[in-house]
Coordinates of C-alpha atoms in Angstrom, one line a residue:
X1471 CA -16.6 17.1 -24.1
X1472 CA -18.7 16.6 -21.0
X1473 CA -16.7 16.7 -17.7
X1474 CA -17.7 15.2 -14.4
X1475 CA -18.0 17.1 -11.1
X1476 CA -14.4 16.4 -10.4
X1477 CA -13.3 17.6 -13.8
X1478 CA -12.6 14.3 -15.6
X1479 CA -14.0 12.7 -18.7
X1480 CA -15.2 9.1 -18.8
X1481 CA -14.5 6.4 -21.3
X1482 CA -15.3 2.7 -21.8
X1483 CA -12.5 0.5 -23.3
X1484 CA -13.3 -1.1 -26.6
X1485 CA -14.1 -4.8 -26.1
X1486 CA -14.0 -7.3 -28.9
X1487 CA -17.4 -9.1 -28.5
X1488 CA -16.2 -12.2 -30.3
X1489 CA -13.2 -12.5 -27.9
X1490 CA -15.6 -12.3 -25.0
X1491 CA -17.7 -15.1 -26.3
X1492 CA -14.7 -17.3 -27.1
X1493 CA -13.1 -16.7 -23.7
X1494 CA -16.4 -17.4 -21.8
X1495 CA -16.9 -20.6 -23.8
X1496 CA -13.3 -21.8 -23.5
X1497 CA -13.0 -21.3 -19.8
X1498 CA -16.6 -21.6 -18.6
X1499 CA -16.6 -18.2 -16.9
X1500 CA -19.6 -15.8 -16.7
X1501 CA -19.9 -13.3 -19.5
X1502 CA -19.2 -10.4 -17.1
X1503 CA -15.9 -11.9 -16.0
X1504 CA -15.0 -12.7 -19.6
X1505 CA -15.7 -9.1 -20.6
X1506 CA -13.5 -7.8 -17.9
X1507 CA -10.7 -10.1 -18.8
X1508 CA -10.8 -9.0 -22.4
X1509 CA -11.0 -5.3 -21.3
X1510 CA -7.9 -5.8 -19.1
X1511 CA -6.0 -7.4 -22.0
X1512 CA -5.6 -10.8 -20.3
X1513 CA -4.7 -13.2 -23.1
X1514 CA -6.2 -16.6 -23.5
X1515 CA -3.0 -18.3 -22.5
X1516 CA -2.8 -16.3 -19.3
X1517 CA -6.4 -16.8 -18.1
X1518 CA -5.7 -19.8 -15.8
X1519 CA -2.7 -18.1 -14.1
X1520 CA -4.8 -15.0 -13.7
X1521 CA -8.1 -16.5 -12.3
X1522 CA -6.6 -19.5 -10.4
X1523 CA -2.9 -18.9 -9.8
X1524 CA -1.4 -22.0 -8.2
X1525 CA 1.6 -22.2 -5.9
X1526 CA 2.7 -25.4 -7.5
X1527 CA 2.8 -23.9 -11.0
X1528 CA 3.2 -20.1 -10.7
X1529 CA 5.6 -19.7 -7.7
X1530 CA 8.5 -17.5 -8.7
X1531 CA 12.1 -18.7 -8.6
X1532 CA 13.7 -17.0 -5.5
X1533 CA 17.2 -17.4 -7.1
X1534 CA 16.1 -15.4 -10.1
X1535 CA 16.7 -12.3 -7.9
X1536 CA 20.3 -11.0 -8.1
X1537 CA 22.4 -11.9 -5.1
X1538 CA 19.8 -14.3 -3.6
X1539 CA 22.3 -17.1 -3.9
X1540 CA 24.8 -15.1 -1.8
X1541 CA 22.1 -14.2 0.8
X1542 CA 21.0 -17.9 1.2
X1543 CA 24.6 -19.1 1.5
X1544 CA 25.7 -16.4 4.0
X1545 CA 22.6 -16.8 6.2
X1546 CA 23.0 -20.6 6.1
X1547 CA 26.7 -20.2 7.2
X1548 CA 25.6 -17.9 10.0
X1549 CA 23.0 -20.4 11.2
X1550 CA 25.3 -23.4 11.1
X1551 CA 28.1 -21.6 12.8
X1552 CA 25.7 -20.1 15.4
X1553 CA 26.6 -16.5 14.6
X1554 CA 24.4 -13.8 16.1
X1555 CA 22.1 -12.4 13.3
X1556 CA 20.5 -9.0 13.4
X1557 CA 17.4 -7.8 11.6
X1558 CA 16.6 -4.1 11.0
X1559 CA 13.1 -3.7 9.6
X1560 CA 11.1 -0.6 8.6
X1561 CA 8.4 0.5 10.9
X1562 CA 5.4 0.3 8.5
X1563 CA 3.2 -2.7 7.7
X1564 CA 5.6 -3.9 5.0
X1565 CA 8.5 -3.7 7.3
X1566 CA 6.6 -5.4 10.2
X1567 CA 5.5 -8.3 8.1
X1568 CA 9.0 -8.6 6.6
X1569 CA 10.5 -8.7 10.0
X1570 CA 8.0 -11.3 11.2
X1571 CA 8.5 -13.5 8.1
X1572 CA 12.3 -13.7 8.5
X1573 CA 12.3 -13.9 12.3
X1574 CA 9.8 -16.8 12.3
X1575 CA 11.9 -18.6 9.6
X1576 CA 15.2 -18.2 11.5
X1577 CA 13.6 -19.3 14.8
X1578 CA 12.6 -22.6 13.0
X1579 CA 16.3 -23.2 12.5
X1580 CA 17.2 -22.5 16.1
X1581 CA 18.2 -18.8 15.7
X1582 CA 16.9 -16.0 17.9
X1583 CA 17.7 -12.9 15.9
X1584 CA 18.2 -9.5 17.4
X1585 CA 15.4 -7.4 15.8
X1586 CA 15.6 -3.6 15.8
X1587 CA 12.8 -1.4 14.4
X1588 CA 13.9 2.2 14.2
X1589 CA 11.7 4.7 16.0
X1590 CA 9.7 6.6 13.4
X1591 CA 10.0 9.9 15.3
X1592 CA 13.4 9.7 17.0
X1593 CA 15.3 7.8 14.3
X1594 CA 13.5 8.3 11.1
X1595 CA 13.5 5.9 8.2
X1596 CA 16.1 3.3 7.6
X1597 CA 19.4 2.2 9.2
X1598 CA 21.5 4.7 11.2
X1599 CA 24.8 4.5 12.9
X1600 CA 23.3 4.1 16.4
X1601 CA 21.5 0.9 15.2
X1602 CA 24.7 -0.4 13.8
X1603 CA 26.4 0.1 17.1
X1604 CA 23.6 -1.7 18.9
X1605 CA 24.0 -4.7 16.6
X1606 CA 27.8 -4.7 17.1
X1607 CA 27.4 -4.4 20.9
X1608 CA 25.2 -7.5 21.0
X1609 CA 27.8 -9.5 19.0
X1610 CA 26.1 -9.6 15.6
X1611 CA 28.3 -10.6 12.7
X1612 CA 25.5 -10.5 10.1
X1613 CA 22.6 -8.1 9.7
X1614 CA 19.8 -7.9 7.2
X1615 CA 17.9 -4.7 6.5
X1616 CA 14.3 -5.3 5.4
X1617 CA 12.2 -2.8 3.5
X1618 CA 15.1 -0.3 3.8
X1619 CA 18.8 0.1 3.2
X1620 CA 19.0 0.7 -0.5
X1621 CA 20.1 4.3 0.0
X1622 CA 21.8 3.9 3.4
X1623 CA 25.3 4.4 2.2
X1624 CA 26.8 5.8 5.5
X1625 CA 25.3 3.4 8.0
X1626 CA 26.1 0.3 6.0
X1627 CA 29.6 1.4 5.4
X1628 CA 29.8 1.9 9.2
X1629 CA 28.5 -1.6 9.7
X1630 CA 31.4 -2.9 7.7
X1631 CA 33.9 -0.9 9.8
X1632 CA 32.4 -2.5 12.8
X1633 CA 33.1 -6.0 11.4
X1634 CA 29.6 -7.0 10.3
X1635 CA 28.3 -8.3 7.0
X1636 CA 25.2 -6.5 5.8
X1637 CA 22.6 -7.9 3.5
X1638 CA 20.0 -5.5 2.0
X1639 CA 16.5 -6.9 1.3
X1640 CA 14.6 -4.0 -0.2
X1641 CA 12.3 -2.9 -3.0
X1642 CA 12.7 0.8 -3.0
X1643 CA 14.4 2.7 -5.8
X1644 CA 18.3 2.7 -5.8
X1645 CA 19.9 6.2 -5.8
X1646 CA 21.4 7.0 -9.1
X1647 CA 22.1 3.4 -9.9
X1648 CA 24.6 3.2 -7.0
X1649 CA 24.4 0.6 -4.2
X1650 CA 25.6 0.8 -0.6
X1651 CA 28.4 -1.4 0.6
X1652 CA 27.0 -4.8 1.4
X1653 CA 27.7 -8.5 1.3
X1654 CA 24.6 -9.0 -0.8
X1655 CA 21.8 -6.7 -2.1
X1656 CA 18.5 -8.4 -3.0
X1657 CA 16.3 -5.8 -4.6
X1658 CA 14.3 -6.4 -7.8
X1659 CA 14.7 -2.8 -8.7
X1660 CA 18.5 -3.0 -9.1
X1661 CA 19.4 -2.2 -12.6
X1662 CA 21.2 -5.5 -13.0
X1663 CA 18.4 -7.7 -11.6
X1664 CA 16.7 -9.5 -14.5
X1665 CA 14.1 -11.4 -12.3
X1666 CA 11.1 -9.3 -13.6
X1667 CA 9.9 -9.2 -10.0
X1668 CA 9.9 -5.5 -9.5
X1669 CA 6.3 -5.6 -8.5
X1670 CA 7.1 -7.3 -5.2
X1671 CA 6.8 -5.5 -1.8
X1672 CA 9.6 -6.0 0.7
X1673 CA 7.6 -8.7 2.4
X1674 CA 7.4 -10.6 -0.9
X1675 CA 11.2 -10.3 -1.4
X1676 CA 11.7 -11.4 2.3
X1677 CA 9.4 -14.4 1.8
X1678 CA 11.3 -15.5 -1.3
X1679 CA 14.5 -15.1 0.8
X1680 CA 13.1 -17.3 3.5
X1681 CA 12.3 -20.0 0.9
X1682 CA 15.8 -19.7 -0.5
X1683 CA 17.3 -20.0 3.0
X1684 CA 15.4 -23.2 3.7
X1685 CA 16.4 -24.6 0.3
X1686 CA 20.1 -23.8 1.0
X1687 CA 19.9 -25.2 4.5
X1688 CA 18.6 -28.5 3.2
X1689 CA 21.0 -28.6 0.2
X1690 CA 24.1 -27.9 2.3
X1691 CA 23.2 -30.5 4.9
X1692 CA 22.9 -27.8 7.5
X1693 CA 19.4 -28.9 8.4
X1694 CA 17.9 -32.4 8.6
X1695 CA 14.8 -31.6 10.6
X1696 CA 11.3 -30.9 9.4
X1697 CA 10.7 -28.2 6.8
X1698 CA 9.3 -24.9 8.0
X1699 CA 5.7 -24.6 6.7
X1700 CA 6.3 -21.7 4.3
X1701 CA 2.6 -21.5 3.4
X1702 CA 1.9 -20.4 6.9
X1703 CA 3.7 -17.1 6.1
X1704 CA 1.4 -16.2 3.2
X1705 CA -1.1 -14.4 5.3
X1706 CA 1.7 -12.0 6.4
X1707 CA 2.8 -11.6 2.8
X1708 CA -0.7 -10.8 1.7
X1709 CA -1.1 -8.2 4.5
X1710 CA 2.2 -6.5 3.7
X1711 CA 1.6 -6.6 -0.1
X1712 CA -1.9 -5.1 0.1
X1713 CA -1.0 -2.4 2.6
X1714 CA 2.1 -1.3 0.7
X1715 CA -0.1 -0.8 -2.4
X1716 CA 2.3 -2.4 -4.8
X1717 CA 1.0 -3.7 -8.2
X1718 CA -1.3 -6.7 -7.5
X1719 CA 0.0 -8.6 -10.6
X1720 CA 2.1 -11.7 -11.1
X1721 CA 3.5 -13.2 -7.9
X1722 CA 1.7 -10.6 -5.8
X1723 CA -1.6 -11.8 -7.1
X1724 CA -0.6 -15.4 -6.3
X1725 CA 0.5 -14.5 -2.7
X1726 CA -2.7 -12.5 -2.0
X1727 CA -5.0 -15.0 -3.6
X1728 CA -3.6 -17.7 -1.3
X1729 CA -2.8 -15.5 1.7
X1730 CA -6.3 -14.1 2.2
X1731 CA -8.0 -17.4 2.8
X1732 CA -5.2 -18.4 5.2
X1733 CA -6.1 -15.4 7.4
X1734 CA -9.4 -17.0 8.2
X1735 CA -7.7 -20.2 9.6
X1736 CA -6.4 -18.4 12.7
X1737 CA -2.8 -19.6 12.4
X1738 CA -1.3 -16.2 13.5
X1739 CA -2.4 -15.2 17.0
X1740 CA -1.6 -11.6 16.4
X1741 CA -3.8 -11.3 13.3
X1742 CA -6.6 -13.2 15.1
X1743 CA -6.4 -10.7 18.0
X1744 CA -6.3 -7.6 15.7
X1745 CA -9.3 -8.9 13.7
X1746 CA -11.2 -9.4 17.0
X1747 CA -10.4 -5.8 18.1
X1748 CA -11.3 -4.4 14.7
X1749 CA -14.6 -6.2 14.7
X1750 CA -13.7 -8.4 11.6
X1751 CA -15.5 -11.7 11.5
X1752 CA -14.7 -14.6 9.1
X1753 CA -12.1 -14.2 6.4
X1754 CA -10.7 -10.7 6.1
X1755 CA -11.1 -9.0 2.6
X1756 CA -8.9 -6.4 0.9
X1757 CA -10.8 -3.5 2.5
X1758 CA -10.3 -5.0 5.9
X1759 CA -6.5 -5.2 5.3
X1760 CA -6.2 -1.8 3.8
X1761 CA -8.6 0.2 6.0
X1762 CA -8.7 -1.7 9.3
X1763 CA -5.7 -3.9 10.0
X1764 CA -3.0 -1.9 8.2
X1765 CA -3.9 1.5 9.8
X1766 CA -3.9 -0.1 13.3
X1767 CA -0.4 -1.7 12.7
X1768 CA 0.9 1.6 11.4
X1769 CA -0.6 3.6 14.2
X1770 CA 1.8 2.0 16.7
X1771 CA 4.9 3.5 15.1
X1772 CA 3.1 6.8 14.3
X1773 CA 2.0 7.8 17.8
X1774 CA 3.5 5.3 20.3
X1775 CA 6.1 2.5 19.7
X1776 CA 7.6 1.3 16.4
X1777 CA 8.0 -2.3 17.5
X1778 CA 4.3 -2.9 18.3
X1779 CA 3.4 -4.1 14.8
X1780 CA 6.3 -6.5 14.6
X1781 CA 5.6 -7.9 18.1
X1782 CA 2.0 -8.5 17.3
X1783 CA 2.9 -10.7 14.3
X1784 CA 5.6 -12.8 16.0
X1785 CA 4.1 -13.3 19.5
X1786 CA 2.5 -16.6 20.2
X1787 CA 0.8 -15.9 23.6
X1788 CA -2.9 -15.1 22.9
X1789 CA -3.3 -12.9 26.0
X1790 CA -0.2 -10.9 25.1
X1791 CA -1.2 -10.3 21.5
X1792 CA -4.7 -9.3 22.6
X1793 CA -3.1 -6.6 24.8
X1794 CA -1.0 -5.4 21.9
X1795 CA -4.0 -5.4 19.6
X1796 CA -6.0 -3.2 22.0
X1797 CA -3.0 -0.9 22.4
X1798 CA -2.7 -0.6 18.6
X1799 CA -6.5 0.2 18.4
X1800 CA -6.0 3.0 21.0
X1801 CA -3.1 4.3 19.0
X1802 CA -5.2 4.4 15.9
X1803 CA -7.9 6.4 17.6
X1804 CA -5.3 8.9 18.8
X1805 CA -3.9 9.1 15.3
X1806 CA -7.3 10.1 13.8
X1807 CA -7.6 13.1 16.0
X1808 CA -4.1 14.3 15.5
X1809 CA -4.4 13.8 11.7
X1810 CA -7.6 15.8 11.6
X1811 CA -6.0 18.8 13.3
X1812 CA -2.9 18.6 11.0
X1813 CA -5.1 18.5 7.9
X1814 CA -7.1 21.5 9.0
X1815 CA -4.0 23.5 9.7
X1816 CA -2.4 22.4 6.4
X1817 CA -5.5 23.5 4.4
X1818 CA -5.4 26.9 6.1
X1819 CA -1.7 27.2 5.1
X1820 CA -2.4 26.1 1.5
X1821 CA -5.2 28.7 1.1
X1822 CA -3.3 31.5 2.8
X1823 CA -0.2 31.0 0.6
X1824 CA -2.2 30.0 -2.6
X1825 CA -0.1 26.9 -2.8
X1826 CA -2.5 25.2 -5.2
X1827 CA -1.0 27.5 -7.8
X1828 CA 2.3 25.6 -7.4
X1829 CA 3.2 22.4 -9.3
X1830 CA 3.9 20.8 -6.0
X1831 CA 2.4 21.7 -2.6
X1832 CA 4.8 21.6 0.4
X1833 CA 3.6 22.5 3.9
X1834 CA 5.4 22.5 7.2
X1835 CA 4.6 23.3 10.9
X1836 CA 6.6 23.3 14.1
X1837 CA 3.8 21.5 16.1
X1838 CA 3.0 18.7 13.7
X1839 CA 3.5 15.0 14.6
X1840 CA 6.2 13.6 12.3
X1841 CA 4.6 10.2 12.3
X1842 CA 1.7 11.5 10.4
X1843 CA 3.4 13.6 7.7
X1844 CA 2.8 10.9 5.0
X1845 CA -0.9 10.6 5.8
X1846 CA -1.4 14.4 5.6
X1847 CA 0.5 14.6 2.3
X1848 CA -1.8 11.9 1.0
X1849 CA -4.9 13.8 2.0
X1850 CA -3.6 17.0 0.5
X1851 CA -3.0 15.2 -2.8
X1852 CA -6.5 13.8 -2.7
X1853 CA -8.1 17.2 -2.1
X1854 CA -6.0 19.2 -4.6
X1855 CA -5.0 16.7 -7.2
X1856 CA -1.4 18.0 -6.9
X1857 CA 1.7 16.2 -5.6
X1858 CA 2.3 17.2 -2.0
X1859 CA 4.8 16.9 0.8
X1860 CA 4.4 17.6 4.5
X1861 CA 7.3 18.4 6.9
X1862 CA 7.2 18.1 10.7
X1863 CA 10.1 18.9 13.1
X1864 CA 11.8 16.8 15.7
X1865 CA 15.0 17.1 17.8
X1866 CA 18.1 16.1 15.9
X1867 CA 19.5 14.4 19.0
X1868 CA 21.9 17.2 19.8
X1869 CA 20.8 20.8 20.4
X1870 CA 18.9 21.5 17.2
X1871 CA 16.1 20.2 15.0
X1872 CA 15.6 18.4 11.8
X1873 CA 12.6 18.2 9.5
X1874 CA 11.0 14.8 8.7
X1875 CA 9.0 14.9 5.5
X1876 CA 6.9 12.6 3.4
X1877 CA 5.6 13.1 -0.1
X1878 CA 2.7 11.6 -2.1
X1879 CA 2.7 12.1 -5.8
X1880 CA 0.4 11.9 -8.9
X1881 CA 1.2 10.2 -12.2
X1882 CA 3.8 12.3 -14.0
X1883 CA 6.1 13.2 -11.1
X1884 CA 8.5 10.7 -9.6
X1885 CA 8.7 11.7 -5.9
X1886 CA 11.6 9.5 -5.1
X1887 CA 13.6 11.0 -8.0
X1888 CA 12.8 14.5 -6.7
X1889 CA 14.1 13.7 -3.2
X1890 CA 17.2 11.9 -4.4
X1891 CA 18.0 14.8 -6.7
X1892 CA 17.5 17.3 -3.9
X1893 CA 19.8 15.1 -1.7
X1894 CA 22.5 15.1 -4.3
X1895 CA 22.3 18.9 -4.4
X1896 CA 22.8 19.1 -0.6
X1897 CA 19.2 20.1 0.1
X1898 CA 18.3 17.0 2.0
X1899 CA 20.0 14.8 4.6
X1900 CA 18.1 11.7 3.4
X1901 CA 15.7 11.1 0.6
X1902 CA 14.2 8.1 -1.3
X1903 CA 11.3 5.8 -1.7
X1904 CA 8.9 5.1 -4.5
X1905 CA 7.7 7.2 -7.5
X1906 CA 4.4 7.8 -5.8
X1907 CA 5.4 7.8 -2.1
X1908 CA 8.7 8.8 -0.6
X1909 CA 10.3 10.4 2.4
X1910 CA 13.1 12.7 3.4
X1911 CA 15.0 14.3 6.3
X1912 CA 16.0 18.0 6.0
X1913 CA 17.8 20.6 8.0
X1914 CA 15.3 23.4 9.0
X1915 CA 17.6 26.1 7.4
X1916 CA 17.2 24.4 4.1
X1917 CA 13.4 24.2 4.0
X1918 CA 12.8 27.5 2.1
X1919 CA 15.5 26.6 -0.5
X1920 CA 14.1 23.1 -0.8
X1921 CA 10.6 24.4 -1.5
X1922 CA 11.9 26.5 -4.3
X1923 CA 14.1 23.6 -5.6
X1924 CA 11.1 21.2 -5.6
X1925 CA 8.9 23.7 -7.4
X1926 CA 11.5 24.1 -10.2
X1927 CA 12.2 20.4 -10.4
X1928 CA 8.4 19.7 -10.7
X1929 CA 8.1 22.3 -13.4
X1930 CA 11.0 20.8 -15.3
X1931 CA 10.4 17.1 -14.8
X1932 CA 6.6 16.6 -14.3
X1933 CA 5.0 15.0 -17.3
X1934 CA 1.9 17.2 -18.0
X1935 CA -1.0 15.4 -19.6
X1936 CA -2.9 17.4 -22.2
X1937 CA -6.6 17.9 -21.6
X1938 CA -8.7 16.7 -18.7
X1939 CA -7.9 13.5 -16.7
X1940 CA -9.4 10.4 -18.2
X1941 CA -11.3 7.9 -16.0
X1942 CA -11.7 4.4 -17.5
X1943 CA -15.0 2.8 -16.7
X1944 CA -15.2 -1.0 -17.0
X1945 CA -18.9 -1.6 -17.4
X1946 CA -22.2 0.4 -17.8
X1947 CA -24.6 -1.2 -15.3
X1948 CA -27.9 -0.7 -13.6
X1949 CA -29.2 -0.7 -10.1
X1950 CA -31.2 -3.8 -10.9
X1951 CA -28.0 -5.7 -11.9
X1952 CA -26.1 -4.8 -8.8
X1953 CA -27.0 -7.7 -6.6
X1954 CA -24.9 -9.4 -3.9
X1955 CA -24.4 -12.5 -6.0
X1956 CA -22.8 -10.5 -8.8
X1957 CA -20.5 -8.7 -6.4
X1958 CA -19.5 -11.9 -4.7
X1959 CA -18.8 -13.5 -8.1
X1960 CA -16.4 -10.7 -9.0
X1961 CA -14.6 -10.9 -5.7
X1962 CA -14.0 -14.7 -6.0
X1963 CA -13.2 -14.9 -9.7
X1964 CA -11.8 -11.6 -10.8
X1965 CA -10.3 -10.4 -7.5
X1966 CA -8.2 -9.7 -5.5
X1967 CA -7.7 -6.1 -6.5
X1968 CA -4.9 -3.7 -6.1
X1969 CA -2.4 -1.5 -7.9
X1970 CA -2.1 -2.7 -11.5
X1971 CA -5.4 -4.6 -11.2
X1972 CA -7.9 -2.1 -9.9
X1973 CA -11.4 -3.0 -8.8
X1974 CA -13.8 -2.7 -11.7
X1975 CA -15.6 0.6 -12.1
X1976 CA -19.3 0.6 -12.9
X1977 CA -21.3 3.5 -14.3
X1978 CA -24.9 4.0 -13.5
X1979 CA -26.9 6.2 -15.9
X1980 CA -29.6 8.7 -14.8
X1981 CA -30.1 7.7 -11.1
X1982 CA -31.7 10.1 -8.7
X1983 CA -30.1 11.1 -5.4
X1984 CA -33.1 10.6 -3.1
X1985 CA -31.1 11.5 0.0
X1986 CA -27.6 12.6 1.0
X1987 CA -26.0 13.5 4.3
X1988 CA -22.5 13.9 5.9
X1989 CA -21.2 11.4 8.3
X1990 CA -18.5 12.2 10.9
X1991 CA -18.0 15.6 9.1
X1992 CA -16.1 13.9 6.3
X1993 CA -18.0 11.0 4.5
X1994 CA -21.1 11.3 2.3
X1995 CA -23.9 8.8 2.5
X1996 CA -26.3 8.7 -0.4
X1997 CA -29.5 6.9 -1.4
X1998 CA -29.7 6.2 -5.1
X1999 CA -33.0 5.5 -6.9
X2000 CA -33.3 4.2 -10.5
X2001 CA -35.5 5.9 -13.2
X2002 CA -38.6 3.7 -12.3
X2003 CA -38.2 4.2 -8.6
X2004 CA -38.2 0.5 -8.1
X2005 CA -34.6 -0.1 -7.1
X2006 CA -32.6 1.6 -4.4
X2007 CA -29.0 1.4 -3.4
X2008 CA -26.9 2.9 -0.6
X2009 CA -23.7 4.7 -1.8
X2010 CA -20.8 6.1 0.1
X2011 CA -18.2 8.8 -0.8
X2012 CA -15.3 8.7 1.6
X2013 CA -13.3 11.7 2.7
X2014 CA -15.7 13.9 0.7
X2015 CA -15.6 17.0 2.9
X2016 CA -14.3 20.1 1.0
X2017 CA -13.8 18.3 -2.3
X2018 CA -15.4 19.5 -5.5
X2019 CA -17.2 16.1 -5.9
X2020 CA -18.4 16.1 -2.4
X2021 CA -19.7 19.6 -2.6
X2022 CA -21.5 18.9 -5.9
X2023 CA -23.2 15.8 -4.5
X2024 CA -24.3 17.5 -1.3
X2025 CA -26.1 20.1 -3.5
X2026 CA -27.6 17.5 -5.8
X2027 CA -30.2 16.0 -3.5
X2028 CA -33.4 15.3 -5.5
X2029 CA -31.6 15.6 -8.9
X2030 CA -30.7 13.0 -11.5
X2031 CA -27.0 12.3 -12.2
X2032 CA -24.7 9.8 -13.8
X2033 CA -22.4 8.1 -11.2
X2034 CA -19.3 5.9 -11.3
X2035 CA -18.0 3.7 -8.5
X2036 CA -17.3 0.2 -7.2
X2037 CA -19.8 -2.3 -6.0
X2038 CA -19.1 -3.8 -2.6
X2039 CA -20.8 -6.1 -0.1
X2040 CA -22.2 -4.6 3.1
X2041 CA -23.0 -7.1 5.9
X2042 CA -25.1 -5.7 8.7
X2043 CA -27.0 -7.7 11.3
X2044 CA -26.9 -10.9 9.2
X2045 CA -28.2 -9.1 6.0
X2046 CA -25.9 -8.8 3.0
X2047 CA -26.6 -6.0 0.5
X2048 CA -24.7 -4.5 -2.4
X2049 CA -23.7 -0.8 -2.2
X2050 CA -21.6 1.5 -4.2
X2051 CA -18.4 3.3 -3.2
X2052 CA -18.5 6.4 -5.3
X2053 CA -15.5 7.5 -7.4
X2054 CA -17.0 10.2 -9.6
X2055 CA -20.3 11.7 -10.7
X2056 CA -21.6 14.1 -13.3
X2057 CA -24.6 15.5 -15.0
X2058 CA -26.9 13.1 -17.0
X2059 CA -25.3 12.3 -20.4
X2060 CA -21.9 11.2 -19.1
X2061 CA -22.6 7.5 -19.8
X2062 CA -24.5 8.2 -23.0
X2063 CA -21.2 9.5 -24.4
X2064 CA -19.6 6.0 -24.3
X2065 CA -18.6 4.7 -27.6
X2066 CA -19.6 1.2 -26.4
X2067 CA -21.8 0.1 -23.5
X2068 CA -22.9 -3.1 -22.0
X2069 CA -25.9 -3.3 -19.6
X2070 CA -25.6 -6.1 -17.2
X2071 CA -28.5 -8.5 -17.3
X2072 CA -31.0 -8.1 -14.5

């Protein structure tokens, strides 16, 4: 078996040629799109919903979510009786968009909620007793936790003691099947929720809650005014959904498909300002959301103030949001420098202690910024292929310290389950999240024991895959076929892409690396040439420094390789070209080993 430079083998999924022809003829789609649909196992009856999901036909029923009826009724009661409502939202993009969605909905019905975004550094993730006391002091009788709360047993019990009803709106994994004390808990990952909406981000759940609230307000007679234009919230749902990297399937695909075009209409002053600062013109695409807008919103809570992202998305004054957008941009630049230093120090620690020999890599440092622990864990995972966690230390608010950790995993190890298990064993103060990304709080005296516990847990519970990792390639292509029209066709018909519906991977056979260099000490820029020398294409490998693939490509200038990546559009000075974002590469013959191939027509 031939392996790539990164140690993987490539395969092409079997495609029934007769099914491709039938689908192309039945739905009038290009052969390439039909081939991808068949390869992704999209059935004939699902093609319309997949290619052109419609709000009128494919919108999910909000009340299919467990406790949504209780949420809508309680919030309606609070609105009509003029109770003070509090919102506690997470500090990331999903939390900021969730907070903005619910706050804008409540404002339409005459309610000005008290919104609290916990400080990422001082407070850590999720509700805490101090926040509950703040809500009570301001006279709140109802609070809603957004993108958090599902494991906040003590703070939500305290809220009840303070005389407040709490409603959880979350999408993280419950702990051991147990739920905190609450008036209602709307979370599609509850064991007793049969909605089949577990793919939703918190912003999606919050959006459905807003729809349910409006429906209940009208049904109960509590509102006779104009409806709130719920479609205007779809751009926020799309932003939060893409940035939280949840599966882009079902309703998520519907929300993003309709939310992306809405961003180009300029309805949200904050997004208009952030696009301006980020240099984005026209309608933002998925890369803009994931690599330009999302990081800037997150940067506020990482290095400055947790409320900045939320404020950007709810503020109507164009001058004020532009100031916030510039501040977020400055925060993002600061974040890059701090992150670079942390990664360098982490890699020294990993090499010194030979941590790559461990089933999970855990690093910690007294001088690290706790707001960047998740990013650093993610970079370690990318470089080593191992699940990783990063711990930074902050004051515990008394006379000591506590560790703030974030983990990023790989298929086979559930990071949230690891942290929840460690919490139940007394290793952690807090712990939870998703299978692939989770966070925790730890007493410094427990760090050594936790590292040992995590290592043993990973050895026991990690599902080890036999043989090398497999990379599924969608189509064997050629440089001649990779034209802007083809890339644009895929974006408009087969996109948008995300978890659960990844961007198609294309394989190029026997192309020469005519030129390669390193940009900003981390990204590779390549010039690819086909066998005849007649076609050229620019290619990029991001965050390549120090990786086996990056090192191999740097040494391969002038040689012929097989390469796999995604075709994207690059717009520069009014000229649009297709380029490749590289995922993998290997010696010639990798593509020839496919059991089936399809060369795109030139």
